[in-house]
mmCIF file of C-alpha atoms in Angstrom:
data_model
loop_
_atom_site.group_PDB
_atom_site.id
_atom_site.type_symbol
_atom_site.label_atom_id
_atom_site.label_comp_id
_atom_site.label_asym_id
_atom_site.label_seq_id
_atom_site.Cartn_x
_atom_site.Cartn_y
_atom_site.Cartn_z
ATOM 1 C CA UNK E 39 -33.522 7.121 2.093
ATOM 2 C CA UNK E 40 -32.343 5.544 -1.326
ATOM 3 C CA UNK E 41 -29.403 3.531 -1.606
ATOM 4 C CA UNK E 42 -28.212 1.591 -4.189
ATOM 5 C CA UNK E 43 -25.474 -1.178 -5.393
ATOM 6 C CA UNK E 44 -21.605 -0.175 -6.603
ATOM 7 C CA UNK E 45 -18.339 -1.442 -7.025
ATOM 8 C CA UNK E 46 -15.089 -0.582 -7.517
ATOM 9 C CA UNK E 47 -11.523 -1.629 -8.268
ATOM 10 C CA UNK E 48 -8.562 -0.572 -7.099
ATOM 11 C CA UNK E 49 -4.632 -1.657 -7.132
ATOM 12 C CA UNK E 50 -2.409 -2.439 -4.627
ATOM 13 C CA UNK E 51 0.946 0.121 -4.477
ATOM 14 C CA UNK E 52 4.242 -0.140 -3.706
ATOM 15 C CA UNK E 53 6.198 2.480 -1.414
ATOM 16 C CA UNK E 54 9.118 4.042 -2.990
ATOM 17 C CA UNK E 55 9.550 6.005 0.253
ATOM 18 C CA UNK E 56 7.912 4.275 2.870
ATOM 19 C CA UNK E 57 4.715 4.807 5.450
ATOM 20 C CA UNK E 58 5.722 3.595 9.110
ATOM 21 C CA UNK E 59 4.429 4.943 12.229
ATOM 22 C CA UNK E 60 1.332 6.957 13.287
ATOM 23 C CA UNK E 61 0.918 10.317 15.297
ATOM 24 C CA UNK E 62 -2.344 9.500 15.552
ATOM 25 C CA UNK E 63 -3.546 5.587 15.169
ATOM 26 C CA UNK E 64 -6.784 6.628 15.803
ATOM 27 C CA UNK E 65 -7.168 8.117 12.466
ATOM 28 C CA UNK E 66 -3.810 6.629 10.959
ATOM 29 C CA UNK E 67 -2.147 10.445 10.774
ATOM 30 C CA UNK E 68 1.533 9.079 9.459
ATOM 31 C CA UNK E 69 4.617 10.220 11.220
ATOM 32 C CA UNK E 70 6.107 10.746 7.671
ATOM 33 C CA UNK E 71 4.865 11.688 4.151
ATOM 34 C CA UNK E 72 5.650 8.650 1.466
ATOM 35 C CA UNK E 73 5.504 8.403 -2.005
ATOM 36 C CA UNK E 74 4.237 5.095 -4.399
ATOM 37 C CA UNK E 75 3.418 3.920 -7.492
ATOM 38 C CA UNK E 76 0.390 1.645 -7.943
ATOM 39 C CA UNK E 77 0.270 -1.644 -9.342
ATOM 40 C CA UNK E 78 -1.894 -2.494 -12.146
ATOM 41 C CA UNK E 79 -2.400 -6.102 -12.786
ATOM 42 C CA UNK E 80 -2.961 -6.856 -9.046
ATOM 43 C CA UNK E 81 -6.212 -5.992 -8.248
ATOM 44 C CA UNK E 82 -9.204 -5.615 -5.590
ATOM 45 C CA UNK E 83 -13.103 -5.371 -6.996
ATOM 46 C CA UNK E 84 -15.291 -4.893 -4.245
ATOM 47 C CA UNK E 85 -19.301 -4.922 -4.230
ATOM 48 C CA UNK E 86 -21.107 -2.865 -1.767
ATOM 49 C CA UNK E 87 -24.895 -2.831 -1.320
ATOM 50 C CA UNK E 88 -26.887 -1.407 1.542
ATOM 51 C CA UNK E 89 -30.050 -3.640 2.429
ATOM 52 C CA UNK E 90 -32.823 -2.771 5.354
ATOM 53 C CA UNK E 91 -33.234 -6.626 5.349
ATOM 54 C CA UNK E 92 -29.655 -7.797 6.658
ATOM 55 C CA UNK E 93 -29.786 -8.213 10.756
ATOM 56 C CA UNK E 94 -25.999 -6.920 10.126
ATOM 57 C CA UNK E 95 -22.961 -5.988 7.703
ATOM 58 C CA UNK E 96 -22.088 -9.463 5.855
ATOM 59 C CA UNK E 97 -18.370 -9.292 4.101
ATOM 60 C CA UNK E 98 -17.386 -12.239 2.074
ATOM 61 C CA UNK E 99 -13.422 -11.741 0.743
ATOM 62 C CA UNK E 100 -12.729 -14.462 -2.247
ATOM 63 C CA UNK E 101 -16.599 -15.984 -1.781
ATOM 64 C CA UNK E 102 -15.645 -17.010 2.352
ATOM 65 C CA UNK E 103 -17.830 -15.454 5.055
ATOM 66 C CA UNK E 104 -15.497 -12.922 7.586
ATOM 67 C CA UNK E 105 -16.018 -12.765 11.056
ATOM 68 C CA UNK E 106 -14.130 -11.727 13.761
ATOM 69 C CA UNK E 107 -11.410 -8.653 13.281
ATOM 70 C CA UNK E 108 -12.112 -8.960 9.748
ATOM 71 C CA UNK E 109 -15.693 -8.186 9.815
ATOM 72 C CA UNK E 110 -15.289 -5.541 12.776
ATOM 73 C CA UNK E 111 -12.689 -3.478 10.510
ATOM 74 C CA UNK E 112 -14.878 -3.179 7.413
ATOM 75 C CA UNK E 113 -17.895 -2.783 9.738
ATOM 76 C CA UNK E 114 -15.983 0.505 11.208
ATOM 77 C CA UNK E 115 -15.067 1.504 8.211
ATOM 78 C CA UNK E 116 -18.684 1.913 7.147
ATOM 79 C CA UNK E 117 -19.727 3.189 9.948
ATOM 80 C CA UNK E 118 -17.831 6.353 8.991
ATOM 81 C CA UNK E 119 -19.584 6.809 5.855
ATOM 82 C CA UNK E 120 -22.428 5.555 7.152
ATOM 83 C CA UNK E 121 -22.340 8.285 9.725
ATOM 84 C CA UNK E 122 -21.831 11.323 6.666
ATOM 85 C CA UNK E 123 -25.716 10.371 6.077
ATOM 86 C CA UNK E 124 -26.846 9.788 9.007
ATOM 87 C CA UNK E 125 -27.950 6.566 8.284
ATOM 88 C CA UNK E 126 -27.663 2.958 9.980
ATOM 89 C CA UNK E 127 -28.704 0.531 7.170
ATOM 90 C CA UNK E 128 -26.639 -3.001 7.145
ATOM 91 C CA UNK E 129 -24.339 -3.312 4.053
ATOM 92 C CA UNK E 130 -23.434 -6.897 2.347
ATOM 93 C CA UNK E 131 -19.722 -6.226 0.829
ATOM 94 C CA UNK E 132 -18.271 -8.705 -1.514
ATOM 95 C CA UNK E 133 -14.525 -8.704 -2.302
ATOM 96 C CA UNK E 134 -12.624 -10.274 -4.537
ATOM 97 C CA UNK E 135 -8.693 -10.255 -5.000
ATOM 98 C CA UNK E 136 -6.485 -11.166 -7.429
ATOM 99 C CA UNK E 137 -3.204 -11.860 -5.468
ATOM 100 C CA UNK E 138 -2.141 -13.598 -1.770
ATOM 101 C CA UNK E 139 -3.606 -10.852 1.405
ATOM 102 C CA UNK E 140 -1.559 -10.468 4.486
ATOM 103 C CA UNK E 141 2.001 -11.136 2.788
ATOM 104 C CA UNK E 142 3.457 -7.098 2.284
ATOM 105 C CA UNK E 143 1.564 -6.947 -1.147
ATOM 106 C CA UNK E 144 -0.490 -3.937 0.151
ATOM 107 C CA UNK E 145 -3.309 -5.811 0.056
ATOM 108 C CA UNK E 146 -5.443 -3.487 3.140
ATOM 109 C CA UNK E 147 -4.349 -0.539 0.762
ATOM 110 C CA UNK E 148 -6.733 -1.896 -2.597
ATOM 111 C CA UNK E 149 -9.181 -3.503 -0.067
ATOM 112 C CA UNK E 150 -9.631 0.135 2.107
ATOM 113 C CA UNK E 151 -9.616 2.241 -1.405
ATOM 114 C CA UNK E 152 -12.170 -0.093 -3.468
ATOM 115 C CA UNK E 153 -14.512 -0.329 -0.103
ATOM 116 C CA UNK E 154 -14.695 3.929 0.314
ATOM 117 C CA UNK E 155 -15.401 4.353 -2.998
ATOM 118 C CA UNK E 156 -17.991 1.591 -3.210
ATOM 119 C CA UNK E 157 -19.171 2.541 -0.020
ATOM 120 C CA UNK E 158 -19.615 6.003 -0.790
ATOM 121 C CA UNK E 159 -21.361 5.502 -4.271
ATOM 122 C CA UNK E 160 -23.828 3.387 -2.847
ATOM 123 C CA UNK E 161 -24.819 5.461 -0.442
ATOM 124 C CA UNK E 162 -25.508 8.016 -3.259
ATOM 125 C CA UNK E 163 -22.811 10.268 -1.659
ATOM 126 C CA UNK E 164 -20.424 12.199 -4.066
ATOM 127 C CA UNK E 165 -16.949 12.840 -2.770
ATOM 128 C CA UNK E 166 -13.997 14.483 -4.707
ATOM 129 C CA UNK E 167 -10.584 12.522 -4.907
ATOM 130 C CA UNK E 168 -9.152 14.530 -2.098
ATOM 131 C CA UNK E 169 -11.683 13.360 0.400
ATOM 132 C CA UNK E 170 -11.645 9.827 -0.574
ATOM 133 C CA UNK E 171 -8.026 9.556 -0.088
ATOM 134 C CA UNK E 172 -8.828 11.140 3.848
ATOM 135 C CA UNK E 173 -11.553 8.508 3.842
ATOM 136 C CA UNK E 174 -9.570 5.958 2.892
ATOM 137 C CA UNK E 175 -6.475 6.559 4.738
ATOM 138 C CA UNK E 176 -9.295 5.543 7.960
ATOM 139 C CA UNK E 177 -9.292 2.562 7.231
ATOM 140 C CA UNK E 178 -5.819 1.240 6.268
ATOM 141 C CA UNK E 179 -3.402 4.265 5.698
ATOM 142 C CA UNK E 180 -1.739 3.031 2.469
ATOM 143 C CA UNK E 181 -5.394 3.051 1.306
ATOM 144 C CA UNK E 182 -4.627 6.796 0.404
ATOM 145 C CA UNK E 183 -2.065 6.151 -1.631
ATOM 146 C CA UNK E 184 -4.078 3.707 -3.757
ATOM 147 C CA UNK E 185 -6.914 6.686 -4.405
ATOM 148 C CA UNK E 186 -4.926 8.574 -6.651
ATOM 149 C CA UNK E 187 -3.413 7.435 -10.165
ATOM 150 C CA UNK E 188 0.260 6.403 -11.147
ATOM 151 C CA UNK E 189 3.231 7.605 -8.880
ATOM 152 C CA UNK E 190 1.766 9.515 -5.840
ATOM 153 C CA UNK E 191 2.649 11.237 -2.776
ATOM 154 C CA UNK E 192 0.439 11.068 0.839
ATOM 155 C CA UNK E 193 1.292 14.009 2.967
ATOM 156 C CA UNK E 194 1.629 13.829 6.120
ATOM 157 C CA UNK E 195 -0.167 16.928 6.823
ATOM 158 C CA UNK E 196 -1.051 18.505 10.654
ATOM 159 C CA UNK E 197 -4.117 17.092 10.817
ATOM 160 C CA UNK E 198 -6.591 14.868 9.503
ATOM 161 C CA UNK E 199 -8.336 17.265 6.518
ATOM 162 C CA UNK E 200 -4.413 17.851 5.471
ATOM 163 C CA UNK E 201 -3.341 14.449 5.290
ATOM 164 C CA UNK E 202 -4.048 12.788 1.674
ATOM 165 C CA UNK E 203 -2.873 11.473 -1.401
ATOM 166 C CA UNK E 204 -2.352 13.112 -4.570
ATOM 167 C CA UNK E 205 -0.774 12.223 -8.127
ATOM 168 C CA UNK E 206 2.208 13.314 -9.146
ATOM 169 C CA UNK E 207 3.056 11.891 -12.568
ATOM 170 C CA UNK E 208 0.823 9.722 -14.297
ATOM 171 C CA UNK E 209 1.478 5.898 -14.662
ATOM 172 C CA UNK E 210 2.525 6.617 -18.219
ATOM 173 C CA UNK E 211 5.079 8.734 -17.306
ATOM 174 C CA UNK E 212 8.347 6.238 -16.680
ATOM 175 C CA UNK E 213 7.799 3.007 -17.557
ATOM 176 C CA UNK E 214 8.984 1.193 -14.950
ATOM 177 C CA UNK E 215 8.287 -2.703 -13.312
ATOM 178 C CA UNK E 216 7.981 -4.149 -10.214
ATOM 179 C CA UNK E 217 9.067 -7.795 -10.455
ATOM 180 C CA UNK E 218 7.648 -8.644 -7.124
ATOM 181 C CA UNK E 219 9.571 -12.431 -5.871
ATOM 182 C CA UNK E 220 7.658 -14.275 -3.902
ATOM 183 C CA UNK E 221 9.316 -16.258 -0.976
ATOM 184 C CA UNK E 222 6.208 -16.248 1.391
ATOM 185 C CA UNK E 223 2.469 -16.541 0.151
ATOM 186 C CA UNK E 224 1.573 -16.889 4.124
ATOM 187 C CA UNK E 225 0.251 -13.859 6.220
ATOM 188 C CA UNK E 226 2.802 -12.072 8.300
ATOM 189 C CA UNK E 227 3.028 -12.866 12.083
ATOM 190 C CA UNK E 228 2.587 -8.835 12.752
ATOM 191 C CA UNK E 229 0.343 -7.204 10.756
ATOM 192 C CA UNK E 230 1.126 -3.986 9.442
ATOM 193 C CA UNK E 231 -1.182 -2.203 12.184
ATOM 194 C CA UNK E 232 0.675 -3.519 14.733
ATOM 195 C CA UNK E 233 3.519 -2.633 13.430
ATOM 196 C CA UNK E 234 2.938 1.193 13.059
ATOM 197 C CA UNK E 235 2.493 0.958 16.700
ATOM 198 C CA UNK E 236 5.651 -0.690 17.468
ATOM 199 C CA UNK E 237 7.137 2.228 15.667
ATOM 200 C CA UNK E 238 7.534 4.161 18.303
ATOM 201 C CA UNK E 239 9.340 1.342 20.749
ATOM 202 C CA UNK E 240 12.411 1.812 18.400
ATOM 203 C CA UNK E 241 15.393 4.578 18.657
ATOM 204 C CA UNK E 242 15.917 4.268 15.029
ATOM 205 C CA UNK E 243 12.101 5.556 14.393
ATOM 206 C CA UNK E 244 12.598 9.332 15.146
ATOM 207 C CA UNK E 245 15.971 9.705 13.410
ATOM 208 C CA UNK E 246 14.219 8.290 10.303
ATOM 209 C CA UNK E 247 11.413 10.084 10.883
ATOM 210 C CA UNK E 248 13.610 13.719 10.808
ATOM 211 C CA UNK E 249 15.220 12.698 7.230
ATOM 212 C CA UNK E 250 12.041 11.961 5.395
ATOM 213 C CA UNK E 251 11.497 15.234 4.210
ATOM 214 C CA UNK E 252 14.778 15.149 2.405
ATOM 215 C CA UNK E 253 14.437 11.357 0.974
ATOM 216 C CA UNK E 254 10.858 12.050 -0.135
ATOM 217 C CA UNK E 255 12.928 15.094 -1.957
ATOM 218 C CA UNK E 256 15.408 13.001 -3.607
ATOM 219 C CA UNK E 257 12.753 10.583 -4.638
ATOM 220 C CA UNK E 258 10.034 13.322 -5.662
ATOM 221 C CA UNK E 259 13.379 14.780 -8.444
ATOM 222 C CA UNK E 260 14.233 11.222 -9.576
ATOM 223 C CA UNK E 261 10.600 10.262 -10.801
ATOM 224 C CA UNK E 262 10.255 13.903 -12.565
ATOM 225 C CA UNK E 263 14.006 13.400 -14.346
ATOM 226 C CA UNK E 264 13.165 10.033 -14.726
ATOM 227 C CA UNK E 265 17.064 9.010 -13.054
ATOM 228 C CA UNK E 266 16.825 5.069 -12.017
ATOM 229 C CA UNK E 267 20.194 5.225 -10.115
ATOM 230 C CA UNK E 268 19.276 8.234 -8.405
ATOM 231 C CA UNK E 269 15.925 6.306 -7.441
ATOM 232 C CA UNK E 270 17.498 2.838 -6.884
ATOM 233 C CA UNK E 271 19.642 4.966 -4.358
ATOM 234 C CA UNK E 272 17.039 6.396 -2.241
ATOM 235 C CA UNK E 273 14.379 3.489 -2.340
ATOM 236 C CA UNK E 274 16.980 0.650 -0.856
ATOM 237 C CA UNK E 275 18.162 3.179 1.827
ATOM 238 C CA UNK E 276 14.469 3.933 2.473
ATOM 239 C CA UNK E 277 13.672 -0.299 2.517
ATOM 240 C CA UNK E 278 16.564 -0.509 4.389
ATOM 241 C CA UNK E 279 15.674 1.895 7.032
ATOM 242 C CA UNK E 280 11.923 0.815 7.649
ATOM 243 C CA UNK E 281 13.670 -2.778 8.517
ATOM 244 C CA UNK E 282 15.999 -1.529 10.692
ATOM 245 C CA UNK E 283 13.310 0.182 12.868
ATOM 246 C CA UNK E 284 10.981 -3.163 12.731
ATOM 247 C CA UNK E 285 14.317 -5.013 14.161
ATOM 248 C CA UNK E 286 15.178 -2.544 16.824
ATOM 249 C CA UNK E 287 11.289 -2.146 18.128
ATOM 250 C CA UNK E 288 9.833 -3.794 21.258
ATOM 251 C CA UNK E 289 9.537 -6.305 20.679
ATOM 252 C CA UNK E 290 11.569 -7.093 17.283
ATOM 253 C CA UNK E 291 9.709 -7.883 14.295
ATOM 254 C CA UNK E 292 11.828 -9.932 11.821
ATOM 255 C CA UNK E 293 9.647 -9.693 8.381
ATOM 256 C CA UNK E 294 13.065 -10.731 6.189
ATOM 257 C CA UNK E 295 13.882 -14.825 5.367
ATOM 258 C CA UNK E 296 16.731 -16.109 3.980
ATOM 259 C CA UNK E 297 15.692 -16.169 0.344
ATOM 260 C CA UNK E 298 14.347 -12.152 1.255
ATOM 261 C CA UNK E 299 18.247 -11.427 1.602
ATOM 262 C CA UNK E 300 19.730 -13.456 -0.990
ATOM 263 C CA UNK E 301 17.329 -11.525 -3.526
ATOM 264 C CA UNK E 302 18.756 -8.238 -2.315
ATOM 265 C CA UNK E 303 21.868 -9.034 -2.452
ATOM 266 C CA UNK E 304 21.792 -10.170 -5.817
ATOM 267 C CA UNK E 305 19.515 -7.099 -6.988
ATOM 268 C CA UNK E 306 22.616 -5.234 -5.832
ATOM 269 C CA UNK E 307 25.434 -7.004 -7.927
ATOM 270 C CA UNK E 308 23.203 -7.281 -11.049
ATOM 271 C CA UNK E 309 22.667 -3.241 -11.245
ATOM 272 C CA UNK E 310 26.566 -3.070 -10.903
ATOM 273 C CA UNK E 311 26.562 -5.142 -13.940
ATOM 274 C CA UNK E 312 24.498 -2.343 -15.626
ATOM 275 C CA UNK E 313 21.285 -3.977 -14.946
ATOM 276 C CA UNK E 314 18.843 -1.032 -13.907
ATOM 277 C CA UNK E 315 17.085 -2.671 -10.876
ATOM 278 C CA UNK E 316 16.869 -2.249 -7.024
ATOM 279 C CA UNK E 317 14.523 -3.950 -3.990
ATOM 280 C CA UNK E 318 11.747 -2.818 -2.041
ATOM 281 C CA UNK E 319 10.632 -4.359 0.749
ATOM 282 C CA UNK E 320 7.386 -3.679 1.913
ATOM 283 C CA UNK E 321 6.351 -5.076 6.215
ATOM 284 C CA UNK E 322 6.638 -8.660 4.445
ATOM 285 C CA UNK E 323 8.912 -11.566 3.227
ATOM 286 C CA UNK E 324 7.978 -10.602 -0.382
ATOM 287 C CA UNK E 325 10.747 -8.837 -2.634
ATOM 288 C CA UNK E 326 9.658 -5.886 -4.780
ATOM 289 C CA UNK E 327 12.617 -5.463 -7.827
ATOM 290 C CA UNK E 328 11.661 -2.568 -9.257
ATOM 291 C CA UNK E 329 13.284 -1.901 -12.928
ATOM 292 C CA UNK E 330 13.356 -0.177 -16.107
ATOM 293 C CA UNK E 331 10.399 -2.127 -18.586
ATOM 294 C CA UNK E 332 12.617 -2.770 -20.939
ATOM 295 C CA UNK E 333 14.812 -5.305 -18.179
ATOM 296 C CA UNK E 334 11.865 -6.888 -16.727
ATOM 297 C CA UNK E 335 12.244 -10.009 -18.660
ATOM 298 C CA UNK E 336 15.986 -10.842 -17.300
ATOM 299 C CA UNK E 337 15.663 -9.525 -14.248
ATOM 300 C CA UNK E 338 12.378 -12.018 -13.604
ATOM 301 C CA UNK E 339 14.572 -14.821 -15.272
ATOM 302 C CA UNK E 340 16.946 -14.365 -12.627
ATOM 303 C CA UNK E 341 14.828 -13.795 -9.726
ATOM 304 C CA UNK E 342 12.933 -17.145 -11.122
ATOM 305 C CA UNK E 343 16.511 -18.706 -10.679
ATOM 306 C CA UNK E 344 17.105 -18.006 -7.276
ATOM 307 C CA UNK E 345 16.048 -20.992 -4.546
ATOM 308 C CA UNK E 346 13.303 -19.911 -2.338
ATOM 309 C CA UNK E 347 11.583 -17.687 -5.093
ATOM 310 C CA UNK E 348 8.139 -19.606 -5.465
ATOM 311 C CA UNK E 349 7.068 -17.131 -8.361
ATOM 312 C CA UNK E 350 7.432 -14.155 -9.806
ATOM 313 C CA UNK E 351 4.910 -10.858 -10.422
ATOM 314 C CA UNK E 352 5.129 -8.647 -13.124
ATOM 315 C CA UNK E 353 3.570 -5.207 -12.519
ATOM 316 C CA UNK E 354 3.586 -1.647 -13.724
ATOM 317 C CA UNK E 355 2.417 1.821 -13.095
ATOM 318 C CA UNK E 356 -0.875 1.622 -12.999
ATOM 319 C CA UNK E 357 -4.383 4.105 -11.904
ATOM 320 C CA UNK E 358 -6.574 4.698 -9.622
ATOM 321 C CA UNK E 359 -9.222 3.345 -7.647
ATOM 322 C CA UNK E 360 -12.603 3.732 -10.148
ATOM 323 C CA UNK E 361 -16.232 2.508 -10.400
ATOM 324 C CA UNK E 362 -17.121 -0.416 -12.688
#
């Protein structure tokens, strides 16, 4: 058997409607569809190359050797490709990121995305987008999302060949930014996998759960009429409600700081001032202000002037995961 070296980049996303909760962690089946947009100047490039020689996978994320949970997630997550071909063969992967992991940046969703398609390449296996989203979606569910190019939705499907990503405008198609604020460049306490399963340990979860369908609607109409304050509406009560079930589970994650409400606060009374802004806040610290291009500039002036706001990201619709 013939394998060869790839590698592939992919981008990080931000929900609009968020992903929270499994039916099946297992295979990371969402309770709830969710749409995104992806984010093109943060970025993941991941090397993959299968070698008889290696004793065992070796992963090395920003030139440090992984061990532990690290090294056991990637290593399952090969394993599944691995197993398409029937093949065992170690695999060295070497990953590279431009921005901060582990701080609600989506950084699992550009690792998972650039990995299955490098993955898959170099094992000389050829996979349409549909199937790389499923693939992907194994290993860190937002990983779907990041498949696909510009704004896109992940179904939640009724089972696991139903359950993918797909585009639904291109990046070019409202030009929008995400001035992310950064409070927090630490990892979160509770990782985003543990808190899908904490989900469930809240009574908020399955009334939020029921109204998807309809927010995902609302959202879905805004981005094809291209109406920010019918968006702005529907992504903080989305934000909004993903916190409240993360406070209310057993036990309570608290992901907001100070500085993480001040920002909202203020995103609020500048887009009654006719700035067109509103927040996002992914299982994190970290402050997505999502705007119309042409206000980026004063809205990251004002996030920049707000105490606890260590720096500011500039990002915009951006593609998909693809070989370089």
């Amino acid at each position: 058997m013939t394998f060869s070296t790839a590698t592939a980049i992919a981008h990080p996303n931000i929900a609009l409607i968020k992903y929270w909760g499994n039916r099946d962690d297992e295979i990371r089946l969402p309770q709830n569809g969710s749409i995104s947009f992806n984010l093109e100047e943060l970025t993941t490039r991941t090397m993959v190359t299968f070698d008889s020689s290696l004793p065992r996978d070796i992963f090395d994320l920003n030139s440090t050797r992984q061990s532990g949970a690290p090294l056991e997630r990637v290593s399952r997550h090969l394993n599944l490709i691995r197993g398409i071909r029937g093949f065992s063969t170690p695999a060295h992967i070497m990953s590279e990121t431009n921005f901060s992991a582990g701080t609600g940046l989506a950084s699992s969703a550009a690792a998972f995305a650039a990995l299955t398609l490098a993955a898959v390449r170099a094992a000389g296996i050829e996979m349409p987008e549909k199937d790389l989203s499923r693939l992907a979606r194994r290993g860190s569910g937002s990983a779907a999302r990041s498949i696909p190019a510009g704004f896109v939705e992940w179904y939640r499907g009724t089972n696991d060949n139903e359950s993918f990503a797909a585009s639904i405008a291109p990046p070019e198609h409202w030009h929008l930014a995400d001035c992310i604020a950064i409070v927090d460049e630490k990892p979160k306490v509770t990782g985003s996998s543990e808190g899908h399963q904490l989900a469930r340990t809240s009574p908020i979860q399955s009334a939020r759960v029921i109204d998807t369908e309809r927010r995902l609607e609302l959202c879905r109409l805004a981005i094809e009429e291209r109406d920010f304050d019918a968006l702005a509406a529907i992504v903080e009560l989305d934000s909004n409600l993903l916190h409240a079930v993360t406070m209310t589970s057993n036990p309570a994650v608290f992901y907001w700081q100070p500085a993480t409400l001040d920002i909202m606060r203020a995103v609020t009374t500048w887009r009654k001032t006719g700035i067109p802004c509103c927040f996002s806040v992914d299982a994190g610290p970290n402050v997505h202000v999502i705007c119309e291009s042409s206000a980026s500039e004063v809205v990251t002036a004002k996030l920049n002037a707000i105490p606890g706001v260590h720096t500011v990201l500039k990002c915009h619709p951006g593609g998909g995961v693809q070989l370089i």
